[in-house]
Amino acid sequence: MTYCVALKLDRGLVMMSDTRTNAGLDNISTFRKMHVWEKPGERVLTLMTAGNLATTQAVISILDERMKAPEEREPSIFAAPSMFQVARIVADTLREVIGRQADSGQKADAAFNATVLLGGQIAGGPVRLFLIYPEGNFIEASDDTPFFQIGETKYGRPILVRAFERTMSFEAAVKLLVVSFDSTIKANLSVGMPLDVALYEEGSLSLGTPWRMEANDAYYRTISEGWGDALKQAFDRLPDMELPTSG
Amino acid sequence: MTYCVALKLDRGLVMMSDTRTNAGLDNISTFRKMHVWEKPGERVLTLMTAGNLATTQAVISILDERMKAPEEREPSIFAAPSMFQVARIVADTLREVIGRQADSGQKADAAFNATVLLGGQIAGGPVRLFLIYPEGNFIEASDDTPFFQIGETKYGRPILVRAFERTMSFEAAVKLLVVSFDSTIKANLSVGMPLDVALYEEGSLSLGTPWRMEANDAYYRTISEGWGDALKQAFDRLPDMELPTSG
């Protein structure tokens, strides 16, 4: 499993992904699920993947190769004129890779599936955030739904629903994601540290270096431990029920 | 879908279940998923079900009929000498009902599946809590894992993991369950109000009347609204991260 979240704030994008992959419970590895492409002043693209690792690595490799051979006719996400066109290229690539596996005589084609979050900005256009499905279609984040999750989304969702605000600072947004990831990591063995984090400030057309939060990261530990206490205090302050029976 | 939780406290049992059933998104009904049998001074049995409604209703009807015809040879949960034997009877009944459906030429046997939570006490024995699987085997709550969830368990799990304590009062336990159910109801359309609640005090061998918490229940509303604010305050009090980049 995997857990990735992208928040679309008024200030820009905040993206976080875990790094655990597993094929069974006893075959666990660490792989980067966040990929970043940047042409400073012109475009910033961030991509996070959930699903079959062979599929997502193939998608990333194809996108990478096309960028390095721009003279080829193949569409490159570095040449596409808009975020929408970038999303179409990624979606088509994803569908092709899955289709190639599914057509090759293997039966478990569902197992080749993957889902992608794509966020970024191209000069002249707004920040946009897309969720791309294995079928090759995609949806875009809106004012009503300004964040997307992929992978193991359920444990970490209630806090996002309750505490997310578009006007948040990047600092508060990272805190929110740490809480959401910590709840998920505590509940599902297939989501694990370290975490990759990327911030993109709208209009900057330049991405600060994404960084990795290790399991022993001081801030992560502060939030992970503090959140348990904070939750309990919040819980204790709510009124107990007056029971209709004596029990 | 469904959401049911049973907490095993030092004081006894607290059980809560939702009442929504659905066959597709446009075929929604309200059905009781909590069933209670009581012989005051001798035994108290509480049962909650998740899964195929035809299966769970058949299980309850069979258990009911056997109790009303005690002269028959069929084992009755009212005659069984221990909670373990009650669990075996329920588990066998569940497996039989599912097997009968699965053998009758229907293909989608997974769709006939159901899971059961059984809690209670029989005079001379301790309070026990079981989770019964569709295969007819079951596990028992222990000191290490003193609560069980069935149905849509993920959204409401983080708060249980963080705030549950065996030493809780019934009042606090009901509050905890309201928070857990509220998070689930907000996230999954197939879990819905009203909620059924039952409390059993260890050694009493008598069950206070289970009650139903309606959507407009004043206490439920207080917690549902108060929890959002409390969460936000708890979240705000945690320190923001000092970002390693300027964004």
PDB file of N, CA and C in Angstrom, chain A residues 45-91:
ATOM      1  N   LEU A  45       6.627  20.636 -12.034  1.00  0.00           N
ATOM      2  CA  LEU A  45       5.703  19.500 -12.058  1.00  0.00           C
ATOM      3  C   LEU A  45       6.062  18.550 -10.934  1.00  0.00           C
ATOM      4  N   THR A  46       5.063  18.151 -10.153  1.00  0.00           N
ATOM      5  CA  THR A  46       5.276  17.186  -9.071  1.00  0.00           C
ATOM      6  C   THR A  46       4.307  16.035  -9.268  1.00  0.00           C
ATOM      7  N   LEU A  47       4.807  14.844  -9.104  1.00  0.00           N
ATOM      8  CA  LEU A  47       3.991  13.668  -9.382  1.00  0.00           C
ATOM      9  C   LEU A  47       4.166  12.671  -8.243  1.00  0.00           C
ATOM     10  N   MET A  48       3.056  12.136  -7.744  1.00  0.00           N
ATOM     11  CA  MET A  48       3.113  11.092  -6.705  1.00  0.00           C
ATOM     12  C   MET A  48       2.314   9.893  -7.195  1.00  0.00           C
ATOM     13  N   THR A  49       2.782   8.701  -6.860  1.00  0.00           N
ATOM     14  CA  THR A  49       2.180   7.497  -7.414  1.00  0.00           C
ATOM     15  C   THR A  49       1.779   6.505  -6.324  1.00  0.00           C
ATOM     16  N   ALA A  50       0.687   5.802  -6.575  1.00  0.00           N
ATOM     17  CA  ALA A  50       0.258   4.699  -5.701  1.00  0.00           C
ATOM     18  C   ALA A  50      -0.120   3.540  -6.590  1.00  0.00           C
ATOM     19  N   GLY A  51       0.250   2.348  -6.193  1.00  0.00           N
ATOM     20  CA  GLY A  51      -0.150   1.178  -6.963  1.00  0.00           C
ATOM     21  C   GLY A  51       1.044   0.312  -7.295  1.00  0.00           C
ATOM     22  N   ASN A  52       0.908  -0.472  -8.335  1.00  0.00           N
ATOM     23  CA  ASN A  52       1.945  -1.418  -8.744  1.00  0.00           C
ATOM     24  C   ASN A  52       3.257  -0.690  -9.030  1.00  0.00           C
ATOM     25  N   LEU A  53       4.331  -1.110  -8.351  1.00  0.00           N
ATOM     26  CA  LEU A  53       5.603  -0.393  -8.463  1.00  0.00           C
ATOM     27  C   LEU A  53       6.205  -0.511  -9.852  1.00  0.00           C
ATOM     28  N   ALA A  54       6.063  -1.672 -10.487  1.00  0.00           N
ATOM     29  CA  ALA A  54       6.592  -1.822 -11.844  1.00  0.00           C
ATOM     30  C   ALA A  54       5.898  -0.836 -12.782  1.00  0.00           C
ATOM     31  N   THR A  55       4.606  -0.691 -12.619  1.00  0.00           N
ATOM     32  CA  THR A  55       3.850   0.244 -13.456  1.00  0.00           C
ATOM     33  C   THR A  55       4.314   1.671 -13.225  1.00  0.00           C
ATOM     34  N   THR A  56       4.401   2.088 -11.960  1.00  0.00           N
ATOM     35  CA  THR A  56       4.711   3.499 -11.705  1.00  0.00           C
ATOM     36  C   THR A  56       6.152   3.814 -12.095  1.00  0.00           C
ATOM     37  N   GLN A  57       7.068   2.863 -11.886  1.00  0.00           N
ATOM     38  CA  GLN A  57       8.448   3.113 -12.316  1.00  0.00           C
ATOM     39  C   GLN A  57       8.533   3.215 -13.831  1.00  0.00           C
ATOM     40  N   ALA A  58       7.781   2.381 -14.541  1.00  0.00           N
ATOM     41  CA  ALA A  58       7.790   2.450 -16.000  1.00  0.00           C
ATOM     42  C   ALA A  58       7.247   3.804 -16.466  1.00  0.00           C
ATOM     43  N   VAL A  59       6.181   4.269 -15.840  1.00  0.00           N
ATOM     44  CA  VAL A  59       5.603   5.569 -16.218  1.00  0.00           C
ATOM     45  C   VAL A  59       6.636   6.673 -16.031  1.00  0.00           C
ATOM     46  N   ILE A  60       7.298   6.672 -14.900  1.00  0.00           N
ATOM     47  CA  ILE A  60       8.289   7.715 -14.623  1.00  0.00           C
ATOM     48  C   ILE A  60       9.450   7.627 -15.624  1.00  0.00           C
ATOM     49  N   SER A  61       9.907   6.412 -15.912  1.00  0.00           N
ATOM     50  CA  SER A  61      11.024   6.255 -16.844  1.00  0.00           C
ATOM     51  C   SER A  61      10.659   6.745 -18.238  1.00  0.00           C
ATOM     52  N   ILE A  62       9.448   6.433 -18.682  1.00  0.00           N
ATOM     53  CA  ILE A  62       9.011   6.878 -20.018  1.00  0.00           C
ATOM     54  C   ILE A  62       8.938   8.399 -20.062  1.00  0.00           C
ATOM     55  N   LEU A  63       8.334   8.986 -19.024  1.00  0.00           N
ATOM     56  CA  LEU A  63       8.245  10.451 -18.996  1.00  0.00           C
ATOM     57  C   LEU A  63       9.633  11.076 -19.005  1.00  0.00           C
ATOM     58  N   ASP A  64      10.540  10.484 -18.243  1.00  0.00           N
ATOM     59  CA  ASP A  64      11.921  10.975 -18.166  1.00  0.00           C
ATOM     60  C   ASP A  64      12.617  10.883 -19.527  1.00  0.00           C
ATOM     61  N   GLU A  65      12.509   9.725 -20.150  1.00  0.00           N
ATOM     62  CA  GLU A  65      13.201   9.515 -21.426  1.00  0.00           C
ATOM     63  C   GLU A  65      12.722  10.482 -22.489  1.00  0.00           C
ATOM     64  N   ARG A  66      11.428  10.733 -22.507  1.00  0.00           N
ATOM     65  CA  ARG A  66      10.889  11.633 -23.530  1.00  0.00           C
ATOM     66  C   ARG A  66      11.420  13.046 -23.368  1.00  0.00           C
ATOM     67  N   MET A  67      11.631  13.427 -22.112  1.00  0.00           N
ATOM     68  CA  MET A  67      12.142  14.778 -21.871  1.00  0.00           C
ATOM     69  C   MET A  67      13.571  14.929 -22.353  1.00  0.00           C
ATOM     70  N   LYS A  68      14.326  13.817 -22.263  1.00  0.00           N
ATOM     71  CA  LYS A  68      15.735  13.898 -22.626  1.00  0.00           C
ATOM     72  C   LYS A  68      15.938  13.763 -24.126  1.00  0.00           C
ATOM     73  N   ALA A  69      14.902  13.408 -24.862  1.00  0.00           N
ATOM     74  CA  ALA A  69      15.014  13.299 -26.313  1.00  0.00           C
ATOM     75  C   ALA A  69      13.922  14.159 -26.944  1.00  0.00           C
ATOM     76  N   PRO A  70      14.025  15.482 -26.794  1.00  0.00           N
ATOM     77  CA  PRO A  70      12.926  16.344 -27.218  1.00  0.00           C
ATOM     78  C   PRO A  70      12.739  16.355 -28.732  1.00  0.00           C
ATOM     79  N   GLU A  71      13.750  15.901 -29.471  1.00  0.00           N
ATOM     80  CA  GLU A  71      13.580  15.932 -30.931  1.00  0.00           C
ATOM     81  C   GLU A  71      12.582  14.860 -31.401  1.00  0.00           C
ATOM     82  N   GLU A  72      12.338  13.858 -30.531  1.00  0.00           N
ATOM     83  CA  GLU A  72      11.364  12.836 -30.915  1.00  0.00           C
ATOM     84  C   GLU A  72       9.963  13.414 -30.976  1.00  0.00           C
ATOM     85  N   ARG A  73       9.133  12.714 -31.704  1.00  0.00           N
ATOM     86  CA  ARG A  73       7.763  13.190 -31.898  1.00  0.00           C
ATOM     87  C   ARG A  73       6.897  12.969 -30.650  1.00  0.00           C
ATOM     88  N   GLU A  74       7.344  12.043 -29.797  1.00  0.00           N
ATOM     89  CA  GLU A  74       6.549  11.691 -28.623  1.00  0.00           C
ATOM     90  C   GLU A  74       6.294  12.939 -27.772  1.00  0.00           C
ATOM     91  N   PRO A  75       5.101  13.075 -27.245  1.00  0.00           N
ATOM     92  CA  PRO A  75       4.840  14.270 -26.432  1.00  0.00           C
ATOM     93  C   PRO A  75       5.610  14.226 -25.113  1.00  0.00           C
ATOM     94  N   SER A  76       6.189  15.352 -24.732  1.00  0.00           N
ATOM     95  CA  SER A  76       6.939  15.438 -23.491  1.00  0.00           C
ATOM     96  C   SER A  76       6.214  16.357 -22.515  1.00  0.00           C
ATOM     97  N   ILE A  77       6.251  15.988 -21.228  1.00  0.00           N
ATOM     98  CA  ILE A  77       5.608  16.853 -20.243  1.00  0.00           C
ATOM     99  C   ILE A  77       6.385  18.152 -20.070  1.00  0.00           C
ATOM    100  N   PHE A  78       7.602  18.220 -20.627  1.00  0.00           N
ATOM    101  CA  PHE A  78       8.373  19.465 -20.558  1.00  0.00           C
ATOM    102  C   PHE A  78       8.019  20.400 -21.710  1.00  0.00           C
ATOM    103  N   ALA A  79       7.316  19.884 -22.717  1.00  0.00           N
ATOM    104  CA  ALA A  79       6.954  20.710 -23.861  1.00  0.00           C
ATOM    105  C   ALA A  79       5.470  21.067 -23.867  1.00  0.00           C
ATOM    106  N   ALA A  80       4.679  20.343 -23.101  1.00  0.00           N
ATOM    107  CA  ALA A  80       3.234  20.571 -23.133  1.00  0.00           C
ATOM    108  C   ALA A  80       2.915  22.005 -22.728  1.00  0.00           C
ATOM    109  N   PRO A  81       1.963  22.635 -23.426  1.00  0.00           N
ATOM    110  CA  PRO A  81       1.716  24.057 -23.199  1.00  0.00           C
ATOM    111  C   PRO A  81       0.890  24.359 -21.944  1.00  0.00           C
ATOM    112  N   SER A  82       0.259  23.365 -21.344  1.00  0.00           N
ATOM    113  CA  SER A  82      -0.588  23.645 -20.173  1.00  0.00           C
ATOM    114  C   SER A  82      -0.569  22.453 -19.230  1.00  0.00           C
ATOM    115  N   MET A  83      -0.964  22.683 -17.987  1.00  0.00           N
ATOM    116  CA  MET A  83      -1.057  21.596 -17.017  1.00  0.00           C
ATOM    117  C   MET A  83      -2.056  20.543 -17.482  1.00  0.00           C
ATOM    118  N   PHE A  84      -3.112  20.986 -18.132  1.00  0.00           N
ATOM    119  CA  PHE A  84      -4.097  20.027 -18.631  1.00  0.00           C
ATOM    120  C   PHE A  84      -3.449  19.076 -19.642  1.00  0.00           C
ATOM    121  N   GLN A  85      -2.617  19.639 -20.528  1.00  0.00           N
ATOM    122  CA  GLN A  85      -1.936  18.784 -21.515  1.00  0.00           C
ATOM    123  C   GLN A  85      -0.924  17.855 -20.838  1.00  0.00           C
ATOM    124  N   VAL A  86      -0.265  18.358 -19.789  1.00  0.00           N
ATOM    125  CA  VAL A  86       0.644  17.491 -19.034  1.00  0.00           C
ATOM    126  C   VAL A  86      -0.135  16.315 -18.438  1.00  0.00           C
ATOM    127  N   ALA A  87      -1.293  16.632 -17.859  1.00  0.00           N
ATOM    128  CA  ALA A  87      -2.112  15.586 -17.248  1.00  0.00           C
ATOM    129  C   ALA A  87      -2.512  14.550 -18.302  1.00  0.00           C
ATOM    130  N   ARG A  88      -2.838  15.000 -19.513  1.00  0.00           N
ATOM    131  CA  ARG A  88      -3.221  14.053 -20.573  1.00  0.00           C
ATOM    132  C   ARG A  88      -2.054  13.143 -20.935  1.00  0.00           C
ATOM    133  N   ILE A  89      -0.860  13.716 -21.002  1.00  0.00           N
ATOM    134  CA  ILE A  89       0.312  12.903 -21.356  1.00  0.00           C
ATOM    135  C   ILE A  89       0.578  11.858 -20.267  1.00  0.00           C
ATOM    136  N   VAL A  90       0.542  12.296 -19.019  1.00  0.00           N
ATOM    137  CA  VAL A  90       0.774  11.345 -17.921  1.00  0.00           C
ATOM    138  C   VAL A  90      -0.310  10.263 -17.934  1.00  0.00           C
ATOM    139  N   ALA A  91      -1.560  10.683 -18.128  1.00  0.00           N
ATOM    140  CA  ALA A  91      -2.682   9.734 -18.117  1.00  0.00           C
ATOM    141  C   ALA A  91      -2.545   8.727 -19.248  1.00  0.00           C
TER     142      ALA A  91
END
